[in-house]
Tab-separated table of C-alpha atoms in Angstrom:
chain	number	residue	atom	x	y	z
A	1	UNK	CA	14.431	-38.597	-151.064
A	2	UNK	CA	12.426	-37.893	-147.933
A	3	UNK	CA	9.129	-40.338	-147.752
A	4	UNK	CA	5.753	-37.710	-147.953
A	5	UNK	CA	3.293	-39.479	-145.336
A	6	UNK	CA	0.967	-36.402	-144.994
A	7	UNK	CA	-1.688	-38.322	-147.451
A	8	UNK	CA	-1.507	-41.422	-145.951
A	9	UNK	CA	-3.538	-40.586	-142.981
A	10	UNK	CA	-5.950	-37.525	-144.666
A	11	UNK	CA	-8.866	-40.013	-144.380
A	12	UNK	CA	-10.478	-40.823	-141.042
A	13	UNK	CA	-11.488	-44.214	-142.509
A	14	UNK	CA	-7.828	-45.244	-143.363
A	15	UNK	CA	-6.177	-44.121	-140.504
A	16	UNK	CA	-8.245	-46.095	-138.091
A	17	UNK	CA	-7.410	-44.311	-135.192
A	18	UNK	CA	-8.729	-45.421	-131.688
A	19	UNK	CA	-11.184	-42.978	-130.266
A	20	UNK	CA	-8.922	-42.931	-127.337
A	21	UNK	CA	-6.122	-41.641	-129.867
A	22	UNK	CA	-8.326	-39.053	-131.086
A	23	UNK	CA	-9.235	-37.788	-127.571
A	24	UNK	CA	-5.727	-37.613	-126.163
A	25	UNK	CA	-4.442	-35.659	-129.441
A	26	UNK	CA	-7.323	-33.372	-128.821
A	27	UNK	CA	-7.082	-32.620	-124.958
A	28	UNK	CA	-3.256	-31.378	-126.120
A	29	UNK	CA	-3.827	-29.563	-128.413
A	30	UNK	CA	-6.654	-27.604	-126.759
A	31	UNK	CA	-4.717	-27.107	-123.590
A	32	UNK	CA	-2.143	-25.697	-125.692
A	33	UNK	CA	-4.326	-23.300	-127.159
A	34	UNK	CA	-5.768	-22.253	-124.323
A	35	UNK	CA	-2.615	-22.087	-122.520
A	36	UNK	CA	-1.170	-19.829	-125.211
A	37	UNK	CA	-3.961	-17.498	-125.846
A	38	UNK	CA	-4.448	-16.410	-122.708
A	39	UNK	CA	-0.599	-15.860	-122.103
A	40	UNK	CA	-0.295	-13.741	-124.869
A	41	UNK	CA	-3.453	-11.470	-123.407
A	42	UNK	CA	-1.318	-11.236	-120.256
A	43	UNK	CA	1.786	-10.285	-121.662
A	44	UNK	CA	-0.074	-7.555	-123.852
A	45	UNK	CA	-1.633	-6.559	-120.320
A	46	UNK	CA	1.737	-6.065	-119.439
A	47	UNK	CA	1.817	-8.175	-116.999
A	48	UNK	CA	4.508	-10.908	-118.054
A	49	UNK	CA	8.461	-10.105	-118.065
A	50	UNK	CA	10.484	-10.929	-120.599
A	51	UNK	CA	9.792	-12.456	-124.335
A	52	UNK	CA	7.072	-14.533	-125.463
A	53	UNK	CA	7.114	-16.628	-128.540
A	54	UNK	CA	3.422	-18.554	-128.754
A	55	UNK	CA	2.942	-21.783	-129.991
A	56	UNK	CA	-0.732	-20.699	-131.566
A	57	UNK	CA	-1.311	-22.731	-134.934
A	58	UNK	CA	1.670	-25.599	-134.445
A	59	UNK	CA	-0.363	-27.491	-131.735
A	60	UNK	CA	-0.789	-30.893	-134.154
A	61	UNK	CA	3.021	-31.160	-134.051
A	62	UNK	CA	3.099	-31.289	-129.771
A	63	UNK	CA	0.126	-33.365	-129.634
A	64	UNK	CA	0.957	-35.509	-132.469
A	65	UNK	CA	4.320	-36.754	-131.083
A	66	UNK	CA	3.939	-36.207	-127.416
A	67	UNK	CA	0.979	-38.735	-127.998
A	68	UNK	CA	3.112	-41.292	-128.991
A	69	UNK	CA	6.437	-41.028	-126.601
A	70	UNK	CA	6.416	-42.651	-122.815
A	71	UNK	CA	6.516	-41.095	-119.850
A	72	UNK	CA	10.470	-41.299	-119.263
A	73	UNK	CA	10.878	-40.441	-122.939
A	74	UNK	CA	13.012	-37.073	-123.481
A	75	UNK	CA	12.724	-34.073	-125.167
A	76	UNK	CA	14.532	-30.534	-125.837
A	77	UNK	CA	12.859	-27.919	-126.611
A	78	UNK	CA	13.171	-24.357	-128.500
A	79	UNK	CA	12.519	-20.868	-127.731
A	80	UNK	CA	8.762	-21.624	-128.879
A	81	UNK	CA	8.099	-24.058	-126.225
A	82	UNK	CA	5.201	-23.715	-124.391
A	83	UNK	CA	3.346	-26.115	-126.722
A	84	UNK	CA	6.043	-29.129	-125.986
A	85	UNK	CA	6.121	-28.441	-122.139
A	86	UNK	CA	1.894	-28.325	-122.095
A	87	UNK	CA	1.633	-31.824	-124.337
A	88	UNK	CA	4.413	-33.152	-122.124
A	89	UNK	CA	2.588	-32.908	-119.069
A	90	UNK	CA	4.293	-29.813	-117.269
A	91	UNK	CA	1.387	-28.092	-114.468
A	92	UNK	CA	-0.198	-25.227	-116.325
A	93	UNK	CA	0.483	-24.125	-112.364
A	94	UNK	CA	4.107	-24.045	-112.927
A	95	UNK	CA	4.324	-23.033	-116.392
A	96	UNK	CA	2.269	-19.695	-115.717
A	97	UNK	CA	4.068	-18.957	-112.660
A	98	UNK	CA	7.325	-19.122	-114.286
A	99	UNK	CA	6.065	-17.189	-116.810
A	100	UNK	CA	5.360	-14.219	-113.785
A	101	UNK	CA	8.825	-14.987	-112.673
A	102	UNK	CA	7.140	-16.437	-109.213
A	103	UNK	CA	8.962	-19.216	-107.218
A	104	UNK	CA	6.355	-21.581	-107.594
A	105	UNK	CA	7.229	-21.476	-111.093
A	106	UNK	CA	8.839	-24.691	-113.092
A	107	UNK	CA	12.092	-22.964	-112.654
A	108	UNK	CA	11.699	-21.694	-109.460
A	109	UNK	CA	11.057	-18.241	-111.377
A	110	UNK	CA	14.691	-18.072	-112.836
A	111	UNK	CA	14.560	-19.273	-116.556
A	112	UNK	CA	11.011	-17.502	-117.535
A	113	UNK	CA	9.289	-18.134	-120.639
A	114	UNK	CA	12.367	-19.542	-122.802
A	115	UNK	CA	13.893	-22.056	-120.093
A	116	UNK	CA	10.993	-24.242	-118.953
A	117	UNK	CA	11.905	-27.257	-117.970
A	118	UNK	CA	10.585	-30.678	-115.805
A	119	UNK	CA	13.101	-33.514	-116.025
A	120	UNK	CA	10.855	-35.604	-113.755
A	121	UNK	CA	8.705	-35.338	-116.864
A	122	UNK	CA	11.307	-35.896	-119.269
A	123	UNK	CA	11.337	-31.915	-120.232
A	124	UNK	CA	14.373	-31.295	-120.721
A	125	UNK	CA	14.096	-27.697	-121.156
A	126	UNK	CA	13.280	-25.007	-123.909
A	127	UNK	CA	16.252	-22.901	-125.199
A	128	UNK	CA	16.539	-19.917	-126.426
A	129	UNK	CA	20.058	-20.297	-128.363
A	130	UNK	CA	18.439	-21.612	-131.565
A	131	UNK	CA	19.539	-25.587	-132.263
A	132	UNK	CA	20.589	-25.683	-128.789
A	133	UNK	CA	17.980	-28.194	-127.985
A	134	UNK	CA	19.802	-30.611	-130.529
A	135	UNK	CA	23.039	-31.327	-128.836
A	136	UNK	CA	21.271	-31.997	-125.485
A	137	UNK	CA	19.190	-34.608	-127.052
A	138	UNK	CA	21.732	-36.679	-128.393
A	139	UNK	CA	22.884	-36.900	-125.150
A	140	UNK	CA	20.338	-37.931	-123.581
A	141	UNK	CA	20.079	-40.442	-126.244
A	142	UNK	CA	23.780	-41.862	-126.212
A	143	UNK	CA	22.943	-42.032	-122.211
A	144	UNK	CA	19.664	-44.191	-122.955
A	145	UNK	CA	22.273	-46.402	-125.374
A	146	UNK	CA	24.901	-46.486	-122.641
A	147	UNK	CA	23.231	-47.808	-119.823
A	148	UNK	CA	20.857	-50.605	-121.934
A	149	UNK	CA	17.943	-48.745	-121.963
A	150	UNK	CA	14.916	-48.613	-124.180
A	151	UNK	CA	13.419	-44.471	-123.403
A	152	UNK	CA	14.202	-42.657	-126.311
A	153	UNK	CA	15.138	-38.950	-126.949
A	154	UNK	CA	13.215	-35.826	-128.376
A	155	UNK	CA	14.498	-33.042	-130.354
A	156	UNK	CA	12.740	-29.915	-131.655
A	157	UNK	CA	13.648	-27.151	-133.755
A	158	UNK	CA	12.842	-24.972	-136.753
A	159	UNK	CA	13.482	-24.856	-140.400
A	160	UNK	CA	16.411	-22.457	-139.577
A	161	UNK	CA	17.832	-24.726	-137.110
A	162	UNK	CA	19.450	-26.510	-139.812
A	163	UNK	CA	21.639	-24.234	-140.687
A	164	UNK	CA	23.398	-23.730	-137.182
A	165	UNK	CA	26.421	-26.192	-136.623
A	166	UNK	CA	25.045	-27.752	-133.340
A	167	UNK	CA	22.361	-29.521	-135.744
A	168	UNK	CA	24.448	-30.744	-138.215
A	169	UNK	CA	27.327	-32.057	-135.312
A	170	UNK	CA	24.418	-33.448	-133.921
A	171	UNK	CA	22.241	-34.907	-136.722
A	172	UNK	CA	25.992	-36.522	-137.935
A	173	UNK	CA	26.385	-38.047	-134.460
A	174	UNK	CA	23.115	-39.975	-133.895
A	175	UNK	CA	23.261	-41.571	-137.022
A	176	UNK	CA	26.902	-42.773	-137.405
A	177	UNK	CA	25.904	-44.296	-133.154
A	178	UNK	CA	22.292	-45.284	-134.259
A	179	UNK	CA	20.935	-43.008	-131.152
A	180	UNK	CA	17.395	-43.492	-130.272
A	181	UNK	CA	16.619	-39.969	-130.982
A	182	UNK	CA	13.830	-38.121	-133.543
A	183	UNK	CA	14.525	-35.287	-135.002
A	184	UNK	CA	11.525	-32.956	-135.157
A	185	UNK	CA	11.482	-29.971	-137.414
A	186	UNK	CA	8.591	-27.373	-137.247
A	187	UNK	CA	8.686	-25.944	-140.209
A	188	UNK	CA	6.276	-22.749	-139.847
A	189	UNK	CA	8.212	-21.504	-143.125
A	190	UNK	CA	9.745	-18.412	-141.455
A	191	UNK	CA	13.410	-18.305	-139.676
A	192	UNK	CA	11.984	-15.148	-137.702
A	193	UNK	CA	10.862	-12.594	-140.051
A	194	UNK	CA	12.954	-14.603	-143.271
A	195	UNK	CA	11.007	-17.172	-145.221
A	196	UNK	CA	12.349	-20.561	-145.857
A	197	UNK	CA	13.215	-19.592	-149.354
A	198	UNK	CA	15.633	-16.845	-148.540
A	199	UNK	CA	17.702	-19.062	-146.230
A	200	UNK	CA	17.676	-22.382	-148.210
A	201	UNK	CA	17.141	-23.506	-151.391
A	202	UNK	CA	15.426	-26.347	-151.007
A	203	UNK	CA	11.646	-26.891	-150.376
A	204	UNK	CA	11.774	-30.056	-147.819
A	205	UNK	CA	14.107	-29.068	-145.152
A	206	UNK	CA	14.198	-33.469	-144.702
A	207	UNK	CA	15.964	-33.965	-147.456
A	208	UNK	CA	19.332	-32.876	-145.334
A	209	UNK	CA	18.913	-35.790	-143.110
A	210	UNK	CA	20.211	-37.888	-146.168
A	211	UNK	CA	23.496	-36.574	-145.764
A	212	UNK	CA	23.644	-38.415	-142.940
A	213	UNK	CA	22.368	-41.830	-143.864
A	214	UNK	CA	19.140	-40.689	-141.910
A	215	UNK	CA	15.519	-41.713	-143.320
A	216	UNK	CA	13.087	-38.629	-143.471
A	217	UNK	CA	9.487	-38.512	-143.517
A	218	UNK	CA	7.599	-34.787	-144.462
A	219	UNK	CA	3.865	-35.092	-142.899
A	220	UNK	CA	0.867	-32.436	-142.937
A	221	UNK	CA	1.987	-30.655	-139.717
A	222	UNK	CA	-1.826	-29.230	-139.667
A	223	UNK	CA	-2.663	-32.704	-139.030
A	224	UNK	CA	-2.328	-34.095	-135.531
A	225	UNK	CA	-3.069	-37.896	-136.482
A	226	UNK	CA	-0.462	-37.928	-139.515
A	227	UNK	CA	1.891	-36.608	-136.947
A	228	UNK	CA	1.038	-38.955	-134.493
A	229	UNK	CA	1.257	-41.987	-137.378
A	230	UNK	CA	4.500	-40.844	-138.179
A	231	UNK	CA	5.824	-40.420	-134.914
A	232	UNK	CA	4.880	-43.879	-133.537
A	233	UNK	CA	6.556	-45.552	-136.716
A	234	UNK	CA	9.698	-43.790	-136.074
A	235	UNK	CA	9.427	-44.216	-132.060
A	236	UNK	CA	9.157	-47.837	-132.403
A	237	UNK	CA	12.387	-48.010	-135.475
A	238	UNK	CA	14.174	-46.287	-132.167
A	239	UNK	CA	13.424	-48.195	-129.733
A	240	UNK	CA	14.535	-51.239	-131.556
A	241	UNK	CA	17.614	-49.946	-132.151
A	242	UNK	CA	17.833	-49.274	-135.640
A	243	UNK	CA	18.624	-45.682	-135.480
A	244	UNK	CA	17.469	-42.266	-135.513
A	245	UNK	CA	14.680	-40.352	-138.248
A	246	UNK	CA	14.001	-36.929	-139.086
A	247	UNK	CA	10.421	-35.922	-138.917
A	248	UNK	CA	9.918	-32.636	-141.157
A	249	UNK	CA	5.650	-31.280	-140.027
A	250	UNK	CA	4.854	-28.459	-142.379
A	251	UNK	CA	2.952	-26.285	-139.812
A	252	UNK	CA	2.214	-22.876	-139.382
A	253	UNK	CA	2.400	-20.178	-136.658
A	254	UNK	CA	-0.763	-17.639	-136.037
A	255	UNK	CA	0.944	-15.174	-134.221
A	256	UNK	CA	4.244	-13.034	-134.210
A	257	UNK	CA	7.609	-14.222	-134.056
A	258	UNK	CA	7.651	-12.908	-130.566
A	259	UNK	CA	4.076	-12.025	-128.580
A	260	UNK	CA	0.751	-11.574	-130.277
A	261	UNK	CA	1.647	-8.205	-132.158
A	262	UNK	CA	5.274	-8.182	-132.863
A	263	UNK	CA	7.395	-5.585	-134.021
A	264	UNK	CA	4.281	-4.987	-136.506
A	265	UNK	CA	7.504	-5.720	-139.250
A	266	UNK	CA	5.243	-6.408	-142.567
A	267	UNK	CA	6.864	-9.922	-143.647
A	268	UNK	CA	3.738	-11.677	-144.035
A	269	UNK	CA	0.586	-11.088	-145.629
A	270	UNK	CA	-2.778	-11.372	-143.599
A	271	UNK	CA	-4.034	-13.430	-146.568
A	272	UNK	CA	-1.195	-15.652	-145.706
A	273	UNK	CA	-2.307	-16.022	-141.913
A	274	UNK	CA	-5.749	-16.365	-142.913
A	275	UNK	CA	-5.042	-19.452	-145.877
A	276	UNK	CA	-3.188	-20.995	-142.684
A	277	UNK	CA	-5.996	-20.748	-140.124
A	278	UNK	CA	-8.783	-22.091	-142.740
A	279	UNK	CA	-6.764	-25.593	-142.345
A	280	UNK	CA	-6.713	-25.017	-138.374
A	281	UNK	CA	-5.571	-28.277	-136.596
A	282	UNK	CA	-8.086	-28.053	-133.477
A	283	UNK	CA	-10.968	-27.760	-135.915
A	284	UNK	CA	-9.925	-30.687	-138.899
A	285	UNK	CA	-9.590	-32.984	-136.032
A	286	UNK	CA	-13.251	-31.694	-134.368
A	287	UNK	CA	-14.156	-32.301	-137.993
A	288	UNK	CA	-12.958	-35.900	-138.579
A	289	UNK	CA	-14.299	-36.841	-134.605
A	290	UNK	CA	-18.215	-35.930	-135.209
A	291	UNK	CA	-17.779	-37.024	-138.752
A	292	UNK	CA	-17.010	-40.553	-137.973
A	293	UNK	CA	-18.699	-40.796	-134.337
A	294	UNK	CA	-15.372	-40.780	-132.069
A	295	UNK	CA	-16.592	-37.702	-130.187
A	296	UNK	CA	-19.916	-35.586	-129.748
A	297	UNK	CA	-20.034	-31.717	-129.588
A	298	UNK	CA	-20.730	-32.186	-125.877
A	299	UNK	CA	-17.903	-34.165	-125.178
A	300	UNK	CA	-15.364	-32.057	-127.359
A	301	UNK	CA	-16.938	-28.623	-125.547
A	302	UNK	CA	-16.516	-30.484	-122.158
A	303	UNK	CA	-12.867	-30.812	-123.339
A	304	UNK	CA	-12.264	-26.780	-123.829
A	305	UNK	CA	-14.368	-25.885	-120.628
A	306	UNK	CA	-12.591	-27.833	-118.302
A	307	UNK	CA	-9.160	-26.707	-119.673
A	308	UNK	CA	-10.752	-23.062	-119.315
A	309	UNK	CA	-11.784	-23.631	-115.715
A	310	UNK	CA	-8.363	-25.143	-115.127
A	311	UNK	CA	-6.288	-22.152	-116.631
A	312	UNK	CA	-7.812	-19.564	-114.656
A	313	UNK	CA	-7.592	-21.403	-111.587
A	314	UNK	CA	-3.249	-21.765	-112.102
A	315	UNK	CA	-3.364	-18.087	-113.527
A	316	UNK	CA	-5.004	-16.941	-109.966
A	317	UNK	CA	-2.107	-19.776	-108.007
A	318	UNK	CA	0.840	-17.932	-110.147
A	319	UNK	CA	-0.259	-14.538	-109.487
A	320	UNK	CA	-0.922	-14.837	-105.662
A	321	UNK	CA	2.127	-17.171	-105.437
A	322	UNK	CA	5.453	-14.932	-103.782
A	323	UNK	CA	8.465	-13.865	-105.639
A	324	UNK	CA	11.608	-15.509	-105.735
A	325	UNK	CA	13.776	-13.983	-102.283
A	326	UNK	CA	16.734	-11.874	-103.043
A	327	UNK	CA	18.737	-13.763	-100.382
A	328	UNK	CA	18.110	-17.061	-102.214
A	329	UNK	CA	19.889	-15.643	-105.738
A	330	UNK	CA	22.852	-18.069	-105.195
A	331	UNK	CA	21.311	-21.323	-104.882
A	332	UNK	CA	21.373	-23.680	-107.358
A	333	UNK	CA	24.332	-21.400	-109.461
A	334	UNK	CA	28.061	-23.574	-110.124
A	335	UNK	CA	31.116	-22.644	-111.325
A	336	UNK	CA	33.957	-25.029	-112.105
């Protein structure tokens, strides 16, 4: 059975968390937000190509284990990947001039809002086949074990993830080689438009990694520092060489499957969206920090200003920033 760790950290008095921890999972998650909301305004402005799947409401699962990885740590990504590239570290610079297909973009303006990537960062890229990311992780991972090192790989996917072969091959891999990798699933309880319960039968999607010999843990993916407690346990079980673990954050997405509106398909209830955002991670972590002294309002509003300031100052580099040259389409394209 998976171990449930959401309750072990719902008190700020027993989880004990440095005010420096509570700080850093804030900044991410707020320049996540931030980054997010105003993408989706430009894409309904019409003024982004291409698809854009926001990370809005899922922003303790980032923070929470970004928090807790080194910088030459690893990570794939999914097709809902702003949130991992922003807690990562990736320039809001070149994330929103990818996103407007410019050349100053993370990609050069090639792989748009489903392919950012920065492997000097450890960002290995998003994906938008859907367990994709999984594969490319345990790579990364047998590489770490191959040459004696002690970084550690990233993956992240959704609940329906796990029923696509490339997770499975994957999950079946790492633990029979004891790869320093974490499996991360975001379950937001939809596949799409299907709920969880249409495309599985169980409840915890974790108890699949004990097919494989792989300990689970199922944490309160609302809540940043139970995330972050989680991760660091299973970060450190890697690094020592004992293996990988399968991290299963029940979280929650505000928006559309893809954009702010959708395809307006009626598969959830506002009520639904509403029950969701009354347990918002940005404010149960504001909540906790003036309860119990780690932050004031000033220095949490400080926090969202700056990351305002800095958004609209890489939204005006992206947009005055050129487009990729025709004459340049071949670079950086192989074949064998």
């Amino acid at each position: 059975m998976a171990q449930r760790a959401s309750k072990k950290s719902a008190d700020p008095a027993a989880n004990q968390a440095s005010a420096q921890v509570v700080r850093d999972l804030h900044e991410r998650m707020v320049r996540i937000r931030l980054f997010e909301t105003e993408a989706g305004k430009l894409m309904e402005a019409g003024k982004l190509p291409g698809f854009l799947h926001l990370y809005v409401g899922q922003e303790a699962v980032a923070a929470g284990v970004m928090a807790a990885l080194r910088d030459d740590d690893q990570i794939t990504s999914t097709h809902r990947g702003h949130g991992h590239a922003v807690a990562k570290g990736v320039s809001f610079r070149h994330m929103y001039s990818e996103l407007y297909g410019r050349v100053t973009g993370a990609c050069l303006g090639r792989g748009g809002s489903m392919h950012i990537n920065d492997v000097t960062l450890g960002m290995l890229g998003a994906n938008g086949i859907v367990g994709a990311g999984v594969p490319i992780a345990v790579g990364a991972a047998f590489a770490a074990q191959y040459r004696g090192e002690d970084n550690i790989a990233v993956t992240f996917f959704g609940d329906g993830a796990t029923n696509i072969g490339s997770f499975h091959e994957g999950a079946n891999m790492a633990a029979i080689l004891r790869l320093p990798v974490l499996f991360i699933c975001e379950n937001n309880g939809y596949a799409e438009f299907t709920p969880q319960s249409k495309h599985m039968l169980i409840t915890d999607v974790a108890e699949r990694a004990a097919s494989y010999g792989m300990p689970s843990v199922i944490v309160d993916g609302m809540d940043a520092l139970a995330v972050h407690e989680a991760t660091v346990e299973a970060v450190a079980r890697a690094r020592a060489g004992e293996g990988p673990v399968f991290i299963e954050a029940k979280t929650y997405r505000y928006y559309d499957h893809q954009g702010v509106k959708g395809l307006r398909h009626p598969y959830r209830s506002q009520e639904e969206v509403e029950e969701w955002k009354a347990r918002d991670a940005i404010d149960l972590l504001e909540a906790r920090a003036l309860a119990d002294g780690t932050a004031t309002r000033a220095e949490l509003d400080d926090t969202w200003q700056r990351t305002r300031d800095e958004i609209a100052e890489a939204i005006a580099y992206a947009e005055a920033s050129p487009l990729p040259d025709p004459a340049d389409l071949l670079l950086n394209v192989y074949s064998g």
